[in-house]
Every structure is written in structure tokens, then in C-alpha cells.
Coordinates of N, CA and C in Angstrom, one line a residue:
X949 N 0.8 -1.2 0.0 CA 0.0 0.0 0.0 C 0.9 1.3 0.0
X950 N 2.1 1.2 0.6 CA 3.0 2.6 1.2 C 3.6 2.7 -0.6
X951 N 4.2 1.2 -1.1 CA 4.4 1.6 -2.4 C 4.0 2.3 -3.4
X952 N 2.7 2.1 -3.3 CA 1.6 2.6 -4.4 C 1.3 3.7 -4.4
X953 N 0.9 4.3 -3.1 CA 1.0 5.4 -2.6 C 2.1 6.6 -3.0
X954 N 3.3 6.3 -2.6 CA 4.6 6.6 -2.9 C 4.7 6.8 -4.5
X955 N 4.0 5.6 -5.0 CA 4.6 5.8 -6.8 C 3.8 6.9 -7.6
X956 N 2.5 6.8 -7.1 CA 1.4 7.8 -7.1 C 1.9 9.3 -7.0
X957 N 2.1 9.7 -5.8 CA 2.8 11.0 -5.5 C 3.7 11.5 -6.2
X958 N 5.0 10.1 -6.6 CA 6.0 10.7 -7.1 C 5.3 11.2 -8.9
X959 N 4.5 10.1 -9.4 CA 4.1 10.4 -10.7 C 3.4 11.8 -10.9
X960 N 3.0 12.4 -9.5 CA 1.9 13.7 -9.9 C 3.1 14.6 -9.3
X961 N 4.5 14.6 -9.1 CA 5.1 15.5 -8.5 C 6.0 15.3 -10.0
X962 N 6.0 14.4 -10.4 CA 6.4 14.5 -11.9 C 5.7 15.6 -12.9
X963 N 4.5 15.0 -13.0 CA 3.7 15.9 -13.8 C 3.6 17.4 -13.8
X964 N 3.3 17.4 -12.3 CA 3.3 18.6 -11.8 C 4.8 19.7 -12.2
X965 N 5.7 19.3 -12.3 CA 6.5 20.0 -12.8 C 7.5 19.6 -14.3
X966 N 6.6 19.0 -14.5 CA 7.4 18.8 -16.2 C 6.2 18.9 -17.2
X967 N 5.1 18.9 -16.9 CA 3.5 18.6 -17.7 C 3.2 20.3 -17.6
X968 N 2.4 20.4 -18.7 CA 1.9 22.0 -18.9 C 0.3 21.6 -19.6
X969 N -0.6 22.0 -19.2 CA -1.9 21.7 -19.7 C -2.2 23.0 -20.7
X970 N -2.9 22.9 -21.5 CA -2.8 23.9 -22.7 C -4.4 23.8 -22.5
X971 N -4.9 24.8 -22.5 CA -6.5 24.8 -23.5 C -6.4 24.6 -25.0
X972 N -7.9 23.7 -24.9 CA -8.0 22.8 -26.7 C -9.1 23.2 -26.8
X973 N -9.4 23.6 -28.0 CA -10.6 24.2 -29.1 C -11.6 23.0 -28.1
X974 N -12.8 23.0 -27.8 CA -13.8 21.9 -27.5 C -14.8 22.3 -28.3
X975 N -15.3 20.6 -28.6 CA -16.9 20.8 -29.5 C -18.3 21.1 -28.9
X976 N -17.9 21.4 -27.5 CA -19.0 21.8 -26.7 C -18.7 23.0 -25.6
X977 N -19.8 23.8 -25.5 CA -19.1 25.1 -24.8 C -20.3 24.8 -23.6
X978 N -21.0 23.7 -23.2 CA -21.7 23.3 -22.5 C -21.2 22.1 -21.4
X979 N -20.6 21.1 -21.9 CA -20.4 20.1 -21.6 C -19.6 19.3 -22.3
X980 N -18.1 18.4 -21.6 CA -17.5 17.5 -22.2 C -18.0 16.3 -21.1
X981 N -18.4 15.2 -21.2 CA -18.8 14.4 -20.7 C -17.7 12.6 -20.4
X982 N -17.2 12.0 -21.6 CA -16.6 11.2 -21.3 C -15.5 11.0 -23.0
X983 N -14.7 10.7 -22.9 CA -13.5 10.6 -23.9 C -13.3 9.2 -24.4
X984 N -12.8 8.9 -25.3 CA -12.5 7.7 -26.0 C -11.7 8.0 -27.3
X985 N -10.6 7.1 -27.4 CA -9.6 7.2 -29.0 C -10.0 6.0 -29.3
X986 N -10.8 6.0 -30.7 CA -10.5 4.4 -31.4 C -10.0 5.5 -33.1
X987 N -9.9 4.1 -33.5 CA -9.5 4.6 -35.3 C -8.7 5.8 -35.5
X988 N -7.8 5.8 -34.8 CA -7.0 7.2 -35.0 C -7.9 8.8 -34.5
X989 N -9.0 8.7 -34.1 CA -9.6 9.9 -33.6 C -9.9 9.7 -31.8
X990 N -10.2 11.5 -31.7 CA -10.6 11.0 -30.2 C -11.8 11.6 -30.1
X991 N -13.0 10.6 -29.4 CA -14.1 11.4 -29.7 C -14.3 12.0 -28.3
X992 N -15.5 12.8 -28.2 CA -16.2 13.4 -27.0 C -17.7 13.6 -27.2
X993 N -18.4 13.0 -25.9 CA -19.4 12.8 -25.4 C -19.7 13.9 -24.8
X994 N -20.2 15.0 -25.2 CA -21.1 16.3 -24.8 C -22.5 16.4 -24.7
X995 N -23.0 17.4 -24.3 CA -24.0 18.2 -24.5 C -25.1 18.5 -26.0
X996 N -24.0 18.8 -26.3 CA -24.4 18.7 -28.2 C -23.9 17.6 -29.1
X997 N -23.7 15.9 -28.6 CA -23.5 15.4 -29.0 C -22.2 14.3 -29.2
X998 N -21.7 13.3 -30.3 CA -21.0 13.0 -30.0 C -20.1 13.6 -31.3
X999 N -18.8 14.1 -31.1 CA -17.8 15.0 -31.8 C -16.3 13.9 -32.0
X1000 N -15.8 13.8 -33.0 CA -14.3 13.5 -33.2 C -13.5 14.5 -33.7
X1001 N -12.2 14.3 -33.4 CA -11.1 15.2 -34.1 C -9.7 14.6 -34.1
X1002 N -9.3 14.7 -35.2 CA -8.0 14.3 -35.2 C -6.9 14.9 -35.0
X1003 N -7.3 16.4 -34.8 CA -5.9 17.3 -34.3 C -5.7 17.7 -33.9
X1004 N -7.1 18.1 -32.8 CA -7.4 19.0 -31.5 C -7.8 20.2 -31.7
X1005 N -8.1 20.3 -32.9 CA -8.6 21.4 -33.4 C -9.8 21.6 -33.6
X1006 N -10.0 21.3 -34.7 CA -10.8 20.8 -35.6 C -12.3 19.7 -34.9
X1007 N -13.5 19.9 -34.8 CA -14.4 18.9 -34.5 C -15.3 18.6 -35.7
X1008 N -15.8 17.2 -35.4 CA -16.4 16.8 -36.4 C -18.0 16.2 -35.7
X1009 N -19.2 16.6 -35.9 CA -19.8 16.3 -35.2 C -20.2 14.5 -35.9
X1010 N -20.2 13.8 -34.8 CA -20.8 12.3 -35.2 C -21.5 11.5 -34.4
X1011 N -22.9 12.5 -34.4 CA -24.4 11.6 -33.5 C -25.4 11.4 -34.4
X1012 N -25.4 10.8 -36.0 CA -26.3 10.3 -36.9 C -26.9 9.2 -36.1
X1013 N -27.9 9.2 -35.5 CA -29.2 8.2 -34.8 C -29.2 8.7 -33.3
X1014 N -28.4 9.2 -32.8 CA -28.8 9.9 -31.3 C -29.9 10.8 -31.3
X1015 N -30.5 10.8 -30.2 CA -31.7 11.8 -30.2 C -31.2 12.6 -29.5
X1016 N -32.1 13.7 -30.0 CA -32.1 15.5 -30.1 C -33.3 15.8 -29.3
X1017 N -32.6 16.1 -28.1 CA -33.7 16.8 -26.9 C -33.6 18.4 -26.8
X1018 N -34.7 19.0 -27.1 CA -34.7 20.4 -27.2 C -33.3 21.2 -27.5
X1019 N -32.9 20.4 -28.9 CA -31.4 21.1 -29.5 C -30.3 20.5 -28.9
X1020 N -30.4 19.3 -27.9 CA -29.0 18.9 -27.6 C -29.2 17.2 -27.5
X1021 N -28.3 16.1 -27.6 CA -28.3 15.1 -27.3 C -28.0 14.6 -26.0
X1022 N -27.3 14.8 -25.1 CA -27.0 14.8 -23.8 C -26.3 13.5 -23.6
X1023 N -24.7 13.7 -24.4 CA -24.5 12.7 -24.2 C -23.6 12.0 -22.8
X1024 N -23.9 11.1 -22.0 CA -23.0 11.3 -20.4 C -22.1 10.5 -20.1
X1025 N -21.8 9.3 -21.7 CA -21.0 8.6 -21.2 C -20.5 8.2 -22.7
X1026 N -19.2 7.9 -22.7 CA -18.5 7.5 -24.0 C -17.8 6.3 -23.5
X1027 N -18.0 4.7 -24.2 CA -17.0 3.6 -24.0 C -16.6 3.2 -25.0
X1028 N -15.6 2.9 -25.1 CA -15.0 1.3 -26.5 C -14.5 0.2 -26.1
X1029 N -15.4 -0.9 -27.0 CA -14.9 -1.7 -26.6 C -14.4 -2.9 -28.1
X1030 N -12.8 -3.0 -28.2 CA -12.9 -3.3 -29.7 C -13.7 -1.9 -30.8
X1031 N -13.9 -2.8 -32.1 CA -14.6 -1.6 -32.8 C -15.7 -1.0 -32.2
X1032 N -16.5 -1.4 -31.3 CA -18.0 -0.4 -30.9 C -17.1 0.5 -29.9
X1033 N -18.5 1.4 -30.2 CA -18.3 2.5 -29.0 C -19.8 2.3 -28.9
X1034 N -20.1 2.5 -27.3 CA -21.1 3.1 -26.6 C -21.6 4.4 -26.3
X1035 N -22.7 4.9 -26.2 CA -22.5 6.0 -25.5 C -24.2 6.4 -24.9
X1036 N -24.5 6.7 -24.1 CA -25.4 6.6 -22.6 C -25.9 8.0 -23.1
X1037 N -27.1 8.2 -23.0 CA -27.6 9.4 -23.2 C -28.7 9.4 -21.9
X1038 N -29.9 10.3 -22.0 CA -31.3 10.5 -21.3 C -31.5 8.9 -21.1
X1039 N -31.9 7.9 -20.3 CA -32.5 7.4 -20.9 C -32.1 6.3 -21.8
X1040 N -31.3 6.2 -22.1 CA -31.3 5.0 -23.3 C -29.4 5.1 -24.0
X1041 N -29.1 4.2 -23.7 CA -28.1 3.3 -24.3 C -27.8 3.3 -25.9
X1042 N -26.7 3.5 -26.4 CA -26.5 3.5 -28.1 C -25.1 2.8 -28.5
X1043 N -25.2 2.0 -29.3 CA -23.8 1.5 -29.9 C -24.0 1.9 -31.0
X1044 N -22.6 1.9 -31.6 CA -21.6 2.5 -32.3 C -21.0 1.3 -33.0
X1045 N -21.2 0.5 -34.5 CA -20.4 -0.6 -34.9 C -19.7 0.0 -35.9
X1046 N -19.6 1.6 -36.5 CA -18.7 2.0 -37.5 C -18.1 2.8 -36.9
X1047 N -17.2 2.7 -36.1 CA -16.1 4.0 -35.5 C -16.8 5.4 -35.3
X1048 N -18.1 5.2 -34.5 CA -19.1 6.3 -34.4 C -20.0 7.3 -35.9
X1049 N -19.9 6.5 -36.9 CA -20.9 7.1 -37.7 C -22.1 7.0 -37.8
X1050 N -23.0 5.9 -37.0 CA -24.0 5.5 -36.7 C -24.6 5.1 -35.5
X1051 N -25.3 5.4 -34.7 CA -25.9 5.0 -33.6 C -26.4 4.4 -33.8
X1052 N -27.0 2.8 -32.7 CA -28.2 2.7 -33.1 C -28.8 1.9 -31.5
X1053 N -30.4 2.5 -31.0 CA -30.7 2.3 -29.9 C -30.4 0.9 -29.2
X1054 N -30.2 0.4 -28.4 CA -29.7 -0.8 -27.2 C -31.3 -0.9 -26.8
X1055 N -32.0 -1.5 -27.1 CA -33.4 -1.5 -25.9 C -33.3 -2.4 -25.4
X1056 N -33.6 -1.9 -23.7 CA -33.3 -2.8 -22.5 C -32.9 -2.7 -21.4
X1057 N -31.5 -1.7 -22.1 CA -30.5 -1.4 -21.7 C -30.6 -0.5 -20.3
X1058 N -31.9 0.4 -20.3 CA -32.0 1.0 -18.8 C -33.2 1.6 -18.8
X1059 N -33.8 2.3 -17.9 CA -34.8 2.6 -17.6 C -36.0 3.5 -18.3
X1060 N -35.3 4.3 -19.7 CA -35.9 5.0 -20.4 C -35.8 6.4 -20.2
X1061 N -35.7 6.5 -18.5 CA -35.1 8.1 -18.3 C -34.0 8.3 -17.2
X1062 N -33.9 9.2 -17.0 CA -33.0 9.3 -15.9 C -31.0 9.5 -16.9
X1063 N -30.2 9.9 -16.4 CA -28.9 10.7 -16.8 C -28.5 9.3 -16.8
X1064 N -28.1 8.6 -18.1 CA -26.6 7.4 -17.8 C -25.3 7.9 -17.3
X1065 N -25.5 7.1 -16.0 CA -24.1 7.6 -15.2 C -22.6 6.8 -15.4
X1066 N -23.1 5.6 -15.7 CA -21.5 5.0 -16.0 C -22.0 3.2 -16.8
X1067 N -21.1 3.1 -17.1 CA -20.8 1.9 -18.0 C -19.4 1.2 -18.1
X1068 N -19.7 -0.2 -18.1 CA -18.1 -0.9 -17.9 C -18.9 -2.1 -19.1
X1069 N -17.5 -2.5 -19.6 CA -17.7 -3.9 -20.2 C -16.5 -4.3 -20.4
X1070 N -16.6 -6.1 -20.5 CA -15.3 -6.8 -21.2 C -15.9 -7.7 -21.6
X1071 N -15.3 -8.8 -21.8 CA -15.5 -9.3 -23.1 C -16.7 -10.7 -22.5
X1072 N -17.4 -11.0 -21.3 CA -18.3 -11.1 -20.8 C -19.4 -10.6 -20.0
X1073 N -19.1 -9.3 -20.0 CA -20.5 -8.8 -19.2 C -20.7 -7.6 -19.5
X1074 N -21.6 -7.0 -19.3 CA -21.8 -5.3 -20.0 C -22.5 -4.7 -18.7
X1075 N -22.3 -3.8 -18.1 CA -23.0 -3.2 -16.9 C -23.7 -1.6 -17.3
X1076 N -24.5 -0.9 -16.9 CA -25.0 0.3 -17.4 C -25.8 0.7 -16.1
X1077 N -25.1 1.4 -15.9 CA -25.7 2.4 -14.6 C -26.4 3.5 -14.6
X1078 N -27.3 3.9 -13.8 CA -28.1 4.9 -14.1 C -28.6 5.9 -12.8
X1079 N -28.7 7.2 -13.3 CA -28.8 8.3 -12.1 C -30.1 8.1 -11.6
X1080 N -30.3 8.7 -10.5 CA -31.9 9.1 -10.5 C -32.9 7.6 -10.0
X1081 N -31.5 7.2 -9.1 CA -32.7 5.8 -8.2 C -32.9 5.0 -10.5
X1082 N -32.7 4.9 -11.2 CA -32.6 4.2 -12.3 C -32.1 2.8 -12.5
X1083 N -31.2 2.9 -11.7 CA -30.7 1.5 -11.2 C -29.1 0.6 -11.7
X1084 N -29.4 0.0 -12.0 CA -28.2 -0.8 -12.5 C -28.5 -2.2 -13.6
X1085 N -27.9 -2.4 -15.1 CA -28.7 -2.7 -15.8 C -27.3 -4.1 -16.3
X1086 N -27.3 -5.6 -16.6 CA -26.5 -6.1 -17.3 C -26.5 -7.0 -18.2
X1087 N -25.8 -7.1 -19.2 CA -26.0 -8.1 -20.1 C -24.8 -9.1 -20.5
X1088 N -25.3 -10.2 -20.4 CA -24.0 -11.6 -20.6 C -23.7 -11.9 -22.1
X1089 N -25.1 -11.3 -23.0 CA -24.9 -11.5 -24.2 C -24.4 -10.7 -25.4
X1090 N -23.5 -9.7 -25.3 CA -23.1 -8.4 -26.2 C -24.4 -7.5 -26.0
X1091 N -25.4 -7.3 -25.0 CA -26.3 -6.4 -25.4 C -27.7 -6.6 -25.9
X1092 N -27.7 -7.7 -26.4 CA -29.1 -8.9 -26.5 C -30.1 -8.5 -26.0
X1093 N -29.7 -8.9 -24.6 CA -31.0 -8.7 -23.8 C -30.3 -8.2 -22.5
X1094 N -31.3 -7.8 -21.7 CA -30.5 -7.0 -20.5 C -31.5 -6.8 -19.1
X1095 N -30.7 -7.4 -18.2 CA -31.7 -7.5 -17.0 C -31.1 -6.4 -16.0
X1096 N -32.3 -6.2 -15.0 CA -31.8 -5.0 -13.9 C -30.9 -5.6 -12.8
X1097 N -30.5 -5.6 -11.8 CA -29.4 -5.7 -10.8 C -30.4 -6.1 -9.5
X1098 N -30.8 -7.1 -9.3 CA -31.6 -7.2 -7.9 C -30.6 -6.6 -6.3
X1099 N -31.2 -6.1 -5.5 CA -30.8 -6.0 -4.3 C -29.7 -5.2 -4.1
X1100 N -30.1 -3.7 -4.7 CA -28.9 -2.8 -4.8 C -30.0 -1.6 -3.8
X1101 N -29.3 -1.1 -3.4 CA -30.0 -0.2 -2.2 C -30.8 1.1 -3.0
X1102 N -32.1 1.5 -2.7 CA -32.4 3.1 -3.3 C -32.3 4.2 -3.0

């Protein structure tokens, strides 16, 4: 534990004086929500959507099948896993099978409302978590089908 500890500190007393943080152009002046690099881009999970860039400059918006809630998509979570990306909006669940040019809805996947708060997967289980007493949602099959989480506190 004292190691870890130790390596930790020294890494952020590293950073801390050799690392310089720059401001980068963002595709949202509302919200950046969750990050992901596949295919040579890095995308971002905003407010307005899901955005790539390859140079940090430059955004490209890429939410073809996300829904549009009074001008925004709300998006709160970005995963990859392999080629899909995920990404968690209001309510409802979306994968990504072409390096984010298409969405397309997960039904099952959570409660229909409420902020998706987090998401994990590997290569047997898919979990999807949700704000707002919404619960906790998982699937053993890529996404198939998807049951709730019995006996988690409200």
C-alpha cells in the first residue's frame, strides 16, 4: 500500500512540474462528458452530441441516430470496446459498430429516463448504470437482452 502510494505521488510531482496543460478548441461550450480514442480519432461525449477530431482542433460532429432533446443530445458517457463505441444518453443506451458514424438504440439497456451515469464492459459482461434511483442494468450477451441488478440499495 505505502508503495503505491509513494509511486502515485511521485508520478503527480512528476507531472506537476514537467506537464503543462494547454487549453484545446472543445466541441461543446456546455459540456464534455466522457473521452475515447479508437480509429485514430478522439471522440467526445457532450451536451451537443457525439464529436471527433483528429488534431485537436478541428471537430467533427458524429451523433447520426442519437436523439435530439430540445437542441441537444445529452451525451454522459463514451465507451470502447474493440470496434463499438457506446454512448449513454437521457434514458437510453447506443452503440456504435462503425467508429461512431451511426448509432443505433440498445433497448433494455436502462430505464428509459433518468442521466446514464457509467458503463463498464469486457469481453463477458456489460453493466450500465443509471442516475436518478434508475438502477443498475447487465448483459451476458453483447447487449441482446438486459436484466436489472436485484438487491442494490435506493
Amino acid at each position: 500500500m505505502k508503495k503505491t502510494l509513494l509511486s502515485i505521488a511521485c508520478a503527480c510531482t512528476l507531472i506537476n512540474s514537467n506537464g503543462q496543460w494547454i487549453n484545446a478548441n472543445s466541441p461543446s461550450a456546455t459540456g464534455v462528458h466522457g473521452l475515447t480514442v479508437t480509429d485514430g480519432k478522439l471522440f467526445a461525449a457532450t451536451d451537443n452530441g457525439v464529436y471527433y477530431t483528429t488534431d485537436g482542433s478541428t471537430w467533427t460532429n458524429s451523433s447520426t441516430g442519437l436523439p435530439v432533446t430540445s437542441g441537444f443530445t445529452f451525451n454522459k458517457t463514451l465507451r470502447r470496446f474493440g470496434n463499438d463505441m457506446y454512448s449513454g444518453t437521457l434514458g437510453k443506451l447506443y452503440v456504435s459498430t462503425d467508429f461512431g458514424a451511426n448509432w443505433t438504440f440498445m433497448p433494455g439497456a436502462g430505464p428509459g429516463s433518468g442521466d446514464h451515469a457509467t458503463f463498464y464492459l469486457n469481453s463477458s459482461v456489460m453493466l450500465s448504470g443509471w442516475a436518478s434511483s434508475g438502477g443498475l442494468y447487465y448483459s451476458t450477451n453483447g447487449g441482446t437482452t438486459w436484466s436489472g441488478c436485484a438487491g442494490l440499495p435506493s
